[in-house]
XYZ file of C-alpha atoms in Angstrom:
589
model
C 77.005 154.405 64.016
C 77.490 151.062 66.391
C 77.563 147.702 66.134
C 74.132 146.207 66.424
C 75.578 142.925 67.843
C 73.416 140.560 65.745
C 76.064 138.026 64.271
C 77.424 138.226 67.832
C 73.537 137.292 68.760
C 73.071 135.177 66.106
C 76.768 132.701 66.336
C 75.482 132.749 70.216
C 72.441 131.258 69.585
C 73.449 128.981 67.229
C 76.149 127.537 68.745
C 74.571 127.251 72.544
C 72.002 125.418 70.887
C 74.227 122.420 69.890
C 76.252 122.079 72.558
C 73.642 121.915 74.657
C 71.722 119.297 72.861
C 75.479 117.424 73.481
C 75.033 118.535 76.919
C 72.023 116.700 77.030
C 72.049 113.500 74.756
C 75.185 112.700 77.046
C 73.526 113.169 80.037
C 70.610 111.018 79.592
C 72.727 108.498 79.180
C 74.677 109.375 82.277
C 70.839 109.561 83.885
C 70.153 106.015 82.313
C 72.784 104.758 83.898
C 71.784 105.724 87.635
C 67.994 104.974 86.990
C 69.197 101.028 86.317
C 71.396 101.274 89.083
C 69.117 102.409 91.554
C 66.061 100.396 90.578
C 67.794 97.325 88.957
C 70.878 97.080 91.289
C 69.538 98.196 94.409
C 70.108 101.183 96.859
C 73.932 100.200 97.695
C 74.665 100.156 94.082
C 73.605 103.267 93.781
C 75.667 104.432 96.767
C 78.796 102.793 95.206
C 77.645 104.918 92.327
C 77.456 108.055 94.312
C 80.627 107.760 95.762
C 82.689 107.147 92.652
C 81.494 110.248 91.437
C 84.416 112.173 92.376
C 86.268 110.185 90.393
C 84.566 110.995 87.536
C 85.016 114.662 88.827
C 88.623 114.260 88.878
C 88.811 112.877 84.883
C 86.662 115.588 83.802
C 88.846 118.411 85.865
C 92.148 117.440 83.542
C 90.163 117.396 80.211
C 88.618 121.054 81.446
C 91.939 122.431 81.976
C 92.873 121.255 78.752
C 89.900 121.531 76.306
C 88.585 125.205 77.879
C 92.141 125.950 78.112
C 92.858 125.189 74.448
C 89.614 126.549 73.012
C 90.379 130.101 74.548
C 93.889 129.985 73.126
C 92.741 128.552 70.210
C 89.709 131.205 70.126
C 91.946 133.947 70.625
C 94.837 133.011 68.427
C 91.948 132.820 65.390
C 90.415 136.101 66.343
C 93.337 137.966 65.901
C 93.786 135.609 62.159
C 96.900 133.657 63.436
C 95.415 130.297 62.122
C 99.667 128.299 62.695
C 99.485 129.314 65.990
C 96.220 128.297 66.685
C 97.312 125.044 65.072
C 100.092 124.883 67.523
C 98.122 124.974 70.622
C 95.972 122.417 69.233
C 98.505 119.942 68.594
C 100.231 120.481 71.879
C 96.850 119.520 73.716
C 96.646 116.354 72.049
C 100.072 115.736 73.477
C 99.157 116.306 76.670
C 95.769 114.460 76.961
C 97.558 111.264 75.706
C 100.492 111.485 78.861
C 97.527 112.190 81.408
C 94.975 109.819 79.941
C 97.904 106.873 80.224
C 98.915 108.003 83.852
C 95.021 107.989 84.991
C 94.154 104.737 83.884
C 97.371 103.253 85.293
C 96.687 105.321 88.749
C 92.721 103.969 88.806
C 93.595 100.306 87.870
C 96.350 99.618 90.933
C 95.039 101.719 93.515
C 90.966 101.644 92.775
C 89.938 100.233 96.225
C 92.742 102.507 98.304
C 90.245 105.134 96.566
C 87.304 103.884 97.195
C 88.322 103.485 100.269
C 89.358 107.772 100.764
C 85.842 108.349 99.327
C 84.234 106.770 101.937
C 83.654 102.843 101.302
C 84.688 102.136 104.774
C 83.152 101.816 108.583
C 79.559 102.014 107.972
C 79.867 101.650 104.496
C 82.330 99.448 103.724
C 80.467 97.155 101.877
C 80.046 99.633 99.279
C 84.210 98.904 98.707
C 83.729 96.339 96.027
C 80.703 97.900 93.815
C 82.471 100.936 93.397
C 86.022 99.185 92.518
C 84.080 96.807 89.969
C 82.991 100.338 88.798
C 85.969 102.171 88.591
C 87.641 99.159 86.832
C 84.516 99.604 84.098
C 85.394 102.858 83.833
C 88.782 102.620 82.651
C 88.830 102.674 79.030
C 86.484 105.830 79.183
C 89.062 107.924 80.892
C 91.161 108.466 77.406
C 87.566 109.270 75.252
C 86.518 111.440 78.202
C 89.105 113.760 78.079
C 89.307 113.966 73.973
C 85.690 114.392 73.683
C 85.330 117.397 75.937
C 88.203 118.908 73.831
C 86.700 117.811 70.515
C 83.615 119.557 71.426
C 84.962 123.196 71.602
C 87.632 122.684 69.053
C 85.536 121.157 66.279
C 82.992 123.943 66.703
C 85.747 126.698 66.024
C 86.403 124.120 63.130
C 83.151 124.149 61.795
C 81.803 121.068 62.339
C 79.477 121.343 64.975
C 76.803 119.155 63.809
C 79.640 116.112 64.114
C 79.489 116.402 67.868
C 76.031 115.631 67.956
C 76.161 112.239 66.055
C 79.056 111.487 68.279
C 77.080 112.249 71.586
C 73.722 110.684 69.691
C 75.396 107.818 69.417
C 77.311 107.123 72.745
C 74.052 107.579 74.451
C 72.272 104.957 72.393
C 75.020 102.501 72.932
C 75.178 103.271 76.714
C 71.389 102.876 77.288
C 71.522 99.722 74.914
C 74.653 98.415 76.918
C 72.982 99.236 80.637
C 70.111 97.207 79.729
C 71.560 94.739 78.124
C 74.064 94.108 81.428
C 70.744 94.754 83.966
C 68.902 91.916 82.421
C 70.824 90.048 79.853
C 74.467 89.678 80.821
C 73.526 90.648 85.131
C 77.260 92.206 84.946
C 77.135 94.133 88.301
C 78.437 97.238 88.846
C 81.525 96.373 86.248
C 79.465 95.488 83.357
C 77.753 99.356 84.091
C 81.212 100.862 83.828
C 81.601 98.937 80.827
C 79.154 99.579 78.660
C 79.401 103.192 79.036
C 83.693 102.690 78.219
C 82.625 101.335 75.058
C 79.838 104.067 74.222
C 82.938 106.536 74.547
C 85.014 104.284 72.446
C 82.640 104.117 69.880
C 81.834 108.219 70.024
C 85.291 109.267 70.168
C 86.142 107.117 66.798
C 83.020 109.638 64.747
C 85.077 112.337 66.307
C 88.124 112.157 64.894
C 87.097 111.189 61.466
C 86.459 114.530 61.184
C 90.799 115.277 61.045
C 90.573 112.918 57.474
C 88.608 116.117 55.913
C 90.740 118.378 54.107
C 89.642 121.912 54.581
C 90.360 122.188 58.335
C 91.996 124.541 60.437
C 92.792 121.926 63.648
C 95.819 119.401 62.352
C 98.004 117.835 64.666
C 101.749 118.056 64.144
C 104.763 117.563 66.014
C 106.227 120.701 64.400
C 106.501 123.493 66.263
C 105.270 122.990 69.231
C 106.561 124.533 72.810
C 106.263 124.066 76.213
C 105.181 127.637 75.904
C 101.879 126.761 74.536
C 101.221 124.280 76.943
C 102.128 126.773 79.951
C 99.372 129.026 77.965
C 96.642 126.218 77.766
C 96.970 125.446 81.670
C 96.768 128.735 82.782
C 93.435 129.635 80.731
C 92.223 126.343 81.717
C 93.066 127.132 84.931
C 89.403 127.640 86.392
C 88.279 125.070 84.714
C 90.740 122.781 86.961
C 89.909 124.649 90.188
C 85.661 123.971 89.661
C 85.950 120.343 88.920
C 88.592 119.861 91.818
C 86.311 122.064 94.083
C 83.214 120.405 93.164
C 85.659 116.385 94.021
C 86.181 118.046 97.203
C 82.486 118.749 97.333
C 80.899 115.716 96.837
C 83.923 114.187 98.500
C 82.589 116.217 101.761
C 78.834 116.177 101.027
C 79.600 112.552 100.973
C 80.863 112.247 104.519
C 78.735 114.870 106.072
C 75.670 111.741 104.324
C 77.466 109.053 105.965
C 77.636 110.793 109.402
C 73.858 111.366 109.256
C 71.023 109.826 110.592
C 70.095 107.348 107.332
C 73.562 107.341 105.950
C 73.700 104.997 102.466
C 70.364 105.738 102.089
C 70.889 109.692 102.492
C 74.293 108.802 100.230
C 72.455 107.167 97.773
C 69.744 110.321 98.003
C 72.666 112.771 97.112
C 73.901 110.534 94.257
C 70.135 111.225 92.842
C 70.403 114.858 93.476
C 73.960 114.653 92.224
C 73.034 113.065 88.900
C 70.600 115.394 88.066
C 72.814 118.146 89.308
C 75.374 116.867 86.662
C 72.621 117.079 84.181
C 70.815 120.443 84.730
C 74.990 121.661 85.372
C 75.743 120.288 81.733
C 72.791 122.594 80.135
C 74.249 125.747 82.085
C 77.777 125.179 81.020
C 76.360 124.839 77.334
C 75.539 128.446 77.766
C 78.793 129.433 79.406
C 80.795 127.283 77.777
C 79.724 129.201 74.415
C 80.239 132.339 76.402
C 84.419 131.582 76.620
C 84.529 130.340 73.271
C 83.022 133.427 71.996
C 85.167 135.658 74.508
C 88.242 133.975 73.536
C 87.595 135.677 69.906
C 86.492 138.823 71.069
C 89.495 138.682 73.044
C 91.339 138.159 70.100
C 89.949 141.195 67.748
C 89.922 143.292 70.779
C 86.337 144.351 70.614
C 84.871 146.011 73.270
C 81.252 146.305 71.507
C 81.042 142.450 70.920
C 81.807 141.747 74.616
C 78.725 143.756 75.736
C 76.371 141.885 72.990
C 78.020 138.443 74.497
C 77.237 139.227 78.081
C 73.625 140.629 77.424
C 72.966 137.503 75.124
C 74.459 135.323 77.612
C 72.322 136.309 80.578
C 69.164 136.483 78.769
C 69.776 133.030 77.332
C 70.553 131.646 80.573
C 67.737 133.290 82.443
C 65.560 131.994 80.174
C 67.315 128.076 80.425
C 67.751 128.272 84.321
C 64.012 129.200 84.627
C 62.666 126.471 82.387
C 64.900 123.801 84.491
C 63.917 125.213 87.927
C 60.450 125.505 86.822
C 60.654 121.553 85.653
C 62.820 120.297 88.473
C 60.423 121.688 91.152
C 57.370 120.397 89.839
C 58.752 116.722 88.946
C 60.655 116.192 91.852
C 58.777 113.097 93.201
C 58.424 111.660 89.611
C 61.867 112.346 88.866
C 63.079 110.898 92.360
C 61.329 107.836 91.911
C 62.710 106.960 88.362
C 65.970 106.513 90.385
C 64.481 104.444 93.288
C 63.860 100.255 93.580
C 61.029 98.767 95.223
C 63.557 99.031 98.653
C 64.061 102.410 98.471
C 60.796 104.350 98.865
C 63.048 106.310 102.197
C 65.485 107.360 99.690
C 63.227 108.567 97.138
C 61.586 110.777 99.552
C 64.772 112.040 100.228
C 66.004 112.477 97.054
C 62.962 114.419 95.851
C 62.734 117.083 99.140
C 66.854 117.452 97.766
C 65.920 117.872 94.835
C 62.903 121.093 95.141
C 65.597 122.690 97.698
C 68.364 122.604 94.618
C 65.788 123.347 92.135
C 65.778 126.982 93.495
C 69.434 127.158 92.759
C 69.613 126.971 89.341
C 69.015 129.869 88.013
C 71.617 131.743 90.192
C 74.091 128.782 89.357
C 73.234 129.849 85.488
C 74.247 133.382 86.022
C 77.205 132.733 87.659
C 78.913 129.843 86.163
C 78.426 132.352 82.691
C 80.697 134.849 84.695
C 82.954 132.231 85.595
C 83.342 131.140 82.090
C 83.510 134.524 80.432
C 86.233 135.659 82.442
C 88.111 132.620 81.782
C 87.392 133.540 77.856
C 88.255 137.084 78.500
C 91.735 136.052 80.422
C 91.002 137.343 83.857
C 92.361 134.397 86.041
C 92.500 135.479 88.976
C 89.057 136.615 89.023
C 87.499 133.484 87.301
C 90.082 131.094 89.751
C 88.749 132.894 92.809
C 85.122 133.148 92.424
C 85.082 129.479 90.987
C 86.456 128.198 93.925
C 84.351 130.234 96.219
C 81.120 128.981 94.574
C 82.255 125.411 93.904
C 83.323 124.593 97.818
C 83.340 127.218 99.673
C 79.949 128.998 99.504
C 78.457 125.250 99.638
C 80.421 123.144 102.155
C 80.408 125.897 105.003
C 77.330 126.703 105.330
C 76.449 122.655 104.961
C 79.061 121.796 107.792
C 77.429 124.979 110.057
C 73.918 123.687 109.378
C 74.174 119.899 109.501
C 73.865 119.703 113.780
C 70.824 120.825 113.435
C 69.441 120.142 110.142
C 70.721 117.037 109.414
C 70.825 116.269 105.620
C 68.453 119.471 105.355
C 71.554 121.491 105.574
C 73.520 119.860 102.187
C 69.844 120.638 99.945
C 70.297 124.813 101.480
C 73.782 124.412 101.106
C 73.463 124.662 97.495
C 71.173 127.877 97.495
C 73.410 129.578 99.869
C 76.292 129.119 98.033
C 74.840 130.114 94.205
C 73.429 133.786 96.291
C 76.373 134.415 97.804
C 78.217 133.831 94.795
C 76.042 136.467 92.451
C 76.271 138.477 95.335
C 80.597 138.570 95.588
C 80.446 139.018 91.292
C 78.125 142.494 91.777
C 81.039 143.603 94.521
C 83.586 143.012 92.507
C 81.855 144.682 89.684
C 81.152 147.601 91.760
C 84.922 147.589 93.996
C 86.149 147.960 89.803
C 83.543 150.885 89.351
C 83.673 152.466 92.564
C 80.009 152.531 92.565
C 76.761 150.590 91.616
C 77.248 148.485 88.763
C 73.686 148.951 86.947
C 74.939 148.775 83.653
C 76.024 145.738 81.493
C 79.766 147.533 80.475
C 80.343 147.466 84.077
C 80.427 143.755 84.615
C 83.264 143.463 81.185
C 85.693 143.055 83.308
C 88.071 143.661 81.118
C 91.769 144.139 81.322
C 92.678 147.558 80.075
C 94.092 148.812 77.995
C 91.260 147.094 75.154
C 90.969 147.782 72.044
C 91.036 151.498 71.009
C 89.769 154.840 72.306
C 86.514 155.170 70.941
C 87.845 158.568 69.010
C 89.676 156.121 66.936
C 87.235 153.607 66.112
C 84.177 153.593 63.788
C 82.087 150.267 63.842
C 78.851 149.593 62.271
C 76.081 146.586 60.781
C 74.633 145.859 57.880
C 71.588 143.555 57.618
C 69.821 144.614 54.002
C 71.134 146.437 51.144
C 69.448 149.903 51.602
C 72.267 150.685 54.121
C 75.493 150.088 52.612
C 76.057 153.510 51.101
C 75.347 155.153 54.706
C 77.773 152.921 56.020
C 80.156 153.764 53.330
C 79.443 157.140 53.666
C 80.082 157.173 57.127
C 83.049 155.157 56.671
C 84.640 158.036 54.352
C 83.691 160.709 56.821
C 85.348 159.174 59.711
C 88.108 158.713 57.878
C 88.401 162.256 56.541
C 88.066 162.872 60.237
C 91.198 161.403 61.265
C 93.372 162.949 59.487
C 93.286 159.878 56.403
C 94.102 161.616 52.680
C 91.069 161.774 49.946
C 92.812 158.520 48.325
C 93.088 157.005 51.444
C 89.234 157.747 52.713
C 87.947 157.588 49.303
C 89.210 154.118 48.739
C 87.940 152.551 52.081
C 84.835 153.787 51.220
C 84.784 152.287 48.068
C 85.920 148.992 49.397
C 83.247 149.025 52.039
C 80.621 149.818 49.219
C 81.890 147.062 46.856
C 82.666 144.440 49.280
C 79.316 144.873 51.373
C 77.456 144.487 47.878
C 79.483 141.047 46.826
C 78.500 139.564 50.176
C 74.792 140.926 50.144
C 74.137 139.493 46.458
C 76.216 136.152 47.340
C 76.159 135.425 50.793
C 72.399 136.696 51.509
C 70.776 135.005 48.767
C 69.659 132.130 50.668
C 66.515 133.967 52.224
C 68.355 133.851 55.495
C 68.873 136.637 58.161
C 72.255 137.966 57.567
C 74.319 140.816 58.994
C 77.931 142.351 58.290
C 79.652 143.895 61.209
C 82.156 146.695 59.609
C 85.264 148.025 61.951
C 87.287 150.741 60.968
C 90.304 151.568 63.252
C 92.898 154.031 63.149
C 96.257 153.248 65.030
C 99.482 154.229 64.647
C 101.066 152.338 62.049
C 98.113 152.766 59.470
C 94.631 151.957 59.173
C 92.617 148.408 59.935
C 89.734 147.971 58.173
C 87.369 144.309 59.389
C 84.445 142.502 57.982
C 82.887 139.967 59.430
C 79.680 138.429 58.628
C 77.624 135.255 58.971
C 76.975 134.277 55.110
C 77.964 131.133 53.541
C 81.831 131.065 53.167
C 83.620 133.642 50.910
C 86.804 134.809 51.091
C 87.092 138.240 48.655
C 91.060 137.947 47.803
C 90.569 134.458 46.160
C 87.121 135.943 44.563
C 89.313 138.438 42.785
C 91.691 135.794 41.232
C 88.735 133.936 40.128
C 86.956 136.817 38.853
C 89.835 138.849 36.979
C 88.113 140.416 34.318
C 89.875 142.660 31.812
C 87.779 145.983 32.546
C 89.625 147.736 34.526
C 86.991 149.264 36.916
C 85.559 146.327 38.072
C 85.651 145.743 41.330
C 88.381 148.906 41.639
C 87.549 149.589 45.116
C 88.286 145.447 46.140
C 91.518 145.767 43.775
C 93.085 149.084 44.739
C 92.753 148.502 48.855
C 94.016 145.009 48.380
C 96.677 146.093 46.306
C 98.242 148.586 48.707
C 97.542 146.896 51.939
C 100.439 145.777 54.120
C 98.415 142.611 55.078
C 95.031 141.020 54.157
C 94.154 138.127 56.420
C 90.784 135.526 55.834
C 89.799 133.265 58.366
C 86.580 130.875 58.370
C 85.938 129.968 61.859
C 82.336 128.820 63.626
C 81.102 129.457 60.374
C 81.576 132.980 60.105
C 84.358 134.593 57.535
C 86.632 137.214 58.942
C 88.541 139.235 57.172
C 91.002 141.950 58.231
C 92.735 144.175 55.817
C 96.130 146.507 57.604
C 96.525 149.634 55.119
């Protein structure tokens, strides 16, 4: 009997869902705010706008190191049920962010026009120099909520709150869309009064975020005690990819910028990549939804060593992000002009044209970009650095800015829009050598792209794993459960007893935790190993943890509940952990 993978399934779903519905409530406000720039500000605005965005790269490459970094720890530290050390990691983050958010915003305020200026506000476009300063200096105060919020949003999701991030991000994008509008025709606040409004809209989301630390029943609560440079050293490392693609894709833009500049209609072909940039951000925000769920989910299956759960994430993962990249290509393709000319002022019809032939050539792209930004990711989850660091680089500049420096003699800013087709290919096609150099042969099948660092988890002569989803098979299961325990060598107490405890403990969270009329499931792992005998649930009901069930349900017969009561009893270590809303429980015999 297997694992069916449908919690695994199921927590995917659920949980790409609302982080991409934060994806996307922040990124219409980050749209708002260059469709009022470019039609209420004017073409150089938005150019000014364009070229700042590397800066905005460059606050969002810190908080990745730190927030994927610390949600794979964290992830990992959880799946294996070590909740302090989890905690540990956690609080060490928040250290961090605080040091880098303080040095940022001190770097950005006294040298914002030497910057502006390395972007590319000079020569030919140095009269973009002051828009994007006044920006930058907006910006400011967002730099701090930027980084926290990224790293609320995976943490608070292994915390079970989910649904908190989504009023935060509901919110900030109400206030910034208010607060653009507002400055465009009310206050006329330039290009500072833009940076503003959205550095309050941060304030204002990051302030819903952390009243979730005054609840009581978390996991996530910062302390000074404890904590280690080690955990720190951990964070960065994981993070690691996450700080090479938001540097590569600075560098990018940073080129992609100049390469616009030296072309035939520079600002306006600048202000035509800030379009396609913007909704690059935004379709980019949707995909990492998807393959940001894939690490977090990784970084527990990393944890409990499961080998069964890793292929359910990676066929859920693909299909789901087939299915997303399709929809946006399908939507950017056909709207191009309409979406184009949401960004454009009654000056910039040249731009808009621009802008929208950019736009169909990345609209190919994305569902290659979908595909391998979830590889990226679930490496990362899954600890392979190297591999994640390498291809993330490769697909971030490399596979785009080469071919765009090759082409642009003779295509002009054609060669930036087939730059970014190029570059997704190439990278799917260097993941399916890799896959097949680890092989040594055609990878065809979905447990040869695991990539996973060996040895994992157990032989599969020492493992017996299988689902429940309705009553009728729990005795199979617990049948099977005694068998492959007899199997191995375990004594008639010893087999008879997990059994039992399978039977019992499958029929307390069928009659409790399925009531609701939901779909349900309980993924059973038995595992032999040297020291003993492991014996996992883990299921997707409402929360229930069966060693405080006993104390609250001590009854004076004797044979209730025996099987619960005798393997608890001799176990060496019983472990219960609630995390993204599943309970785990692990039980060492």
């Amino acid at each position: 009997m297997e694992s069916k993978g449908q919690i695994i399934n199921k927590l995917f779903r659920n949980s790409v869902i609302t982080i991409i519905a934060a994806a996307v409530a922040t990124m219409i406000g980050v749209i708002v705010d260059g469709v009022v720039i470019g039609r209420f500000l004017g073409t150089d605005s938005m150019a000014a706008y364009g070229l700042v965005a590397p800066v905005i790269n460059l606050a969002t490459a810190f908080s990745g190191i730190l927030a994927t970094g610390a949600q794979v720890v964290c992830a990992q530290r959880l799946g294996s049920g070590n909740a302090e050390k989890a905690r540990r990691a956690f609080s060490m983050c928040m250290v961090v962010t605080v040091i880098v958010a303080v040095v940022m915003m001190a770097v950005f305020f006294f040298f914002r026009g030497d910057i502006c200026v390395l972007l590319g506000a000079r020569d030919k476009s140095a009269h973009l120099l002051p828009l994007a300063a006044d920006y930058i200096l907006g910006m400011l105060l967002s730099f701090p909520c930027v980084l926290l919020l990224l790293e609320f949003n995976s943490l608070m999701r292994l915390d079970g709150d989910p649904n908190r991030v989504i009023v935060a991000v509901v919110v900030m994008t109400v206030l910034d869309i208010a607060g653009d509008l507002i400055n465009a025709f009310v206050i006329h606040g330039g290009m500072l009064g833009m940076g503003l409004t959205t550095s309050i809209s941060y304030i204002v989301a990051l302030v819903i975020m952390l009243l979730h630390f005054t609840k009581k029943d978390i996991i996530f609560k910062f302390s000074f005690k404890g904590i280690r440079l080690k955990d720190l050293g951990e964070i960065l490392i994981t993070g690691s990819s996450s700080a090479v693609g938001s540097a590569s894709s600075m560098l990018r833009n940073t080129v992609l910028n100049l390469i616009m500049v030296a072309s035939v209609l520079s600002s306006t072909a600048v202000a035509a990549l800030s379009v396609v940039n913007t909704v690059f951000n935004f379709t980019s925000s949707v995909m990492l939804g998807v393959s940001m769920t894939t690490a977090m989910i990784a970084g527990l299956i990393l944890g409990e060593q499961d080998r069964s759960a890793a292929k359910a994430l990676i066929k859920v993962s693909v299909r789901v992000s087939l299915i997303v990249g399709a929809v946006l290509s399908v939507l950017l393709f056909v709207a191009a002009d309409l979406i184009a000319g949401i960004f454009g002022s009654s000056d910039g019809a040249e731009m808009v044209t621009l802008a929208s032939r950019g736009l169909r050539f990345y609209a190919l792209s994305v569902i290659l970009y979908g595909i391998d930004v979830v590889f990226i990711n679930y490496t990362q989850g899954m600890r392979r650095m190297t591999l994640s660091n390498i291809v993330c680089f490769l697909a971030n500049f490399v596979y785009i800015v080469a071919p765009a420096l090759l082409m642009f003699g003779w295509l002009d800013t054609d060669a930036v829009w087939i730059a970014f087709i190029i570059g997704e290919f190439t990278t799917l096609v260097t993941i399916i050598i890799m896959a097949a150099v680890k092989k040594r042969g055609m990878p065809y099948k979905v447990g040869d792209y695991l990539f996973l660092k060996e040895p994992f988890g157990v032989s599969d002569e020492n493992l017996f794993e299988t689902s429940i989803s309705e009553k009728g098979e729990i005795i199979p299961a617990s049948e099977a459960v005694n068998a492959f325990c007899t199997e191995r060598g375990a004594s008639t107490k010893i087999s008879t007893l997990m059994s039992l405890f399978v039977e019992e403990l499958s029929n307390n969270i069928v009659e409790f935790g399925f009531a609701d009329g939901k779909k349900h499931s309980i993924d059973i792992r038995v595992i032999k190993d040297k020291d003993g005998w492991i014996l996992r649930f883990r299921d997707n009901c409402k929360l229930f943890d069966p060693t405080e069930w006993i104390k609250l349900h001590n009854s004076d017969d004797p044979t209730a509940n025996i099987g619960i009561r005798m393997v608890c009893g001799m176990a060496k270590e019983t472990n219960y952990l609630s995390t993204m809303e599943l309970n785990n429980l692990t039980i060492k015999l």
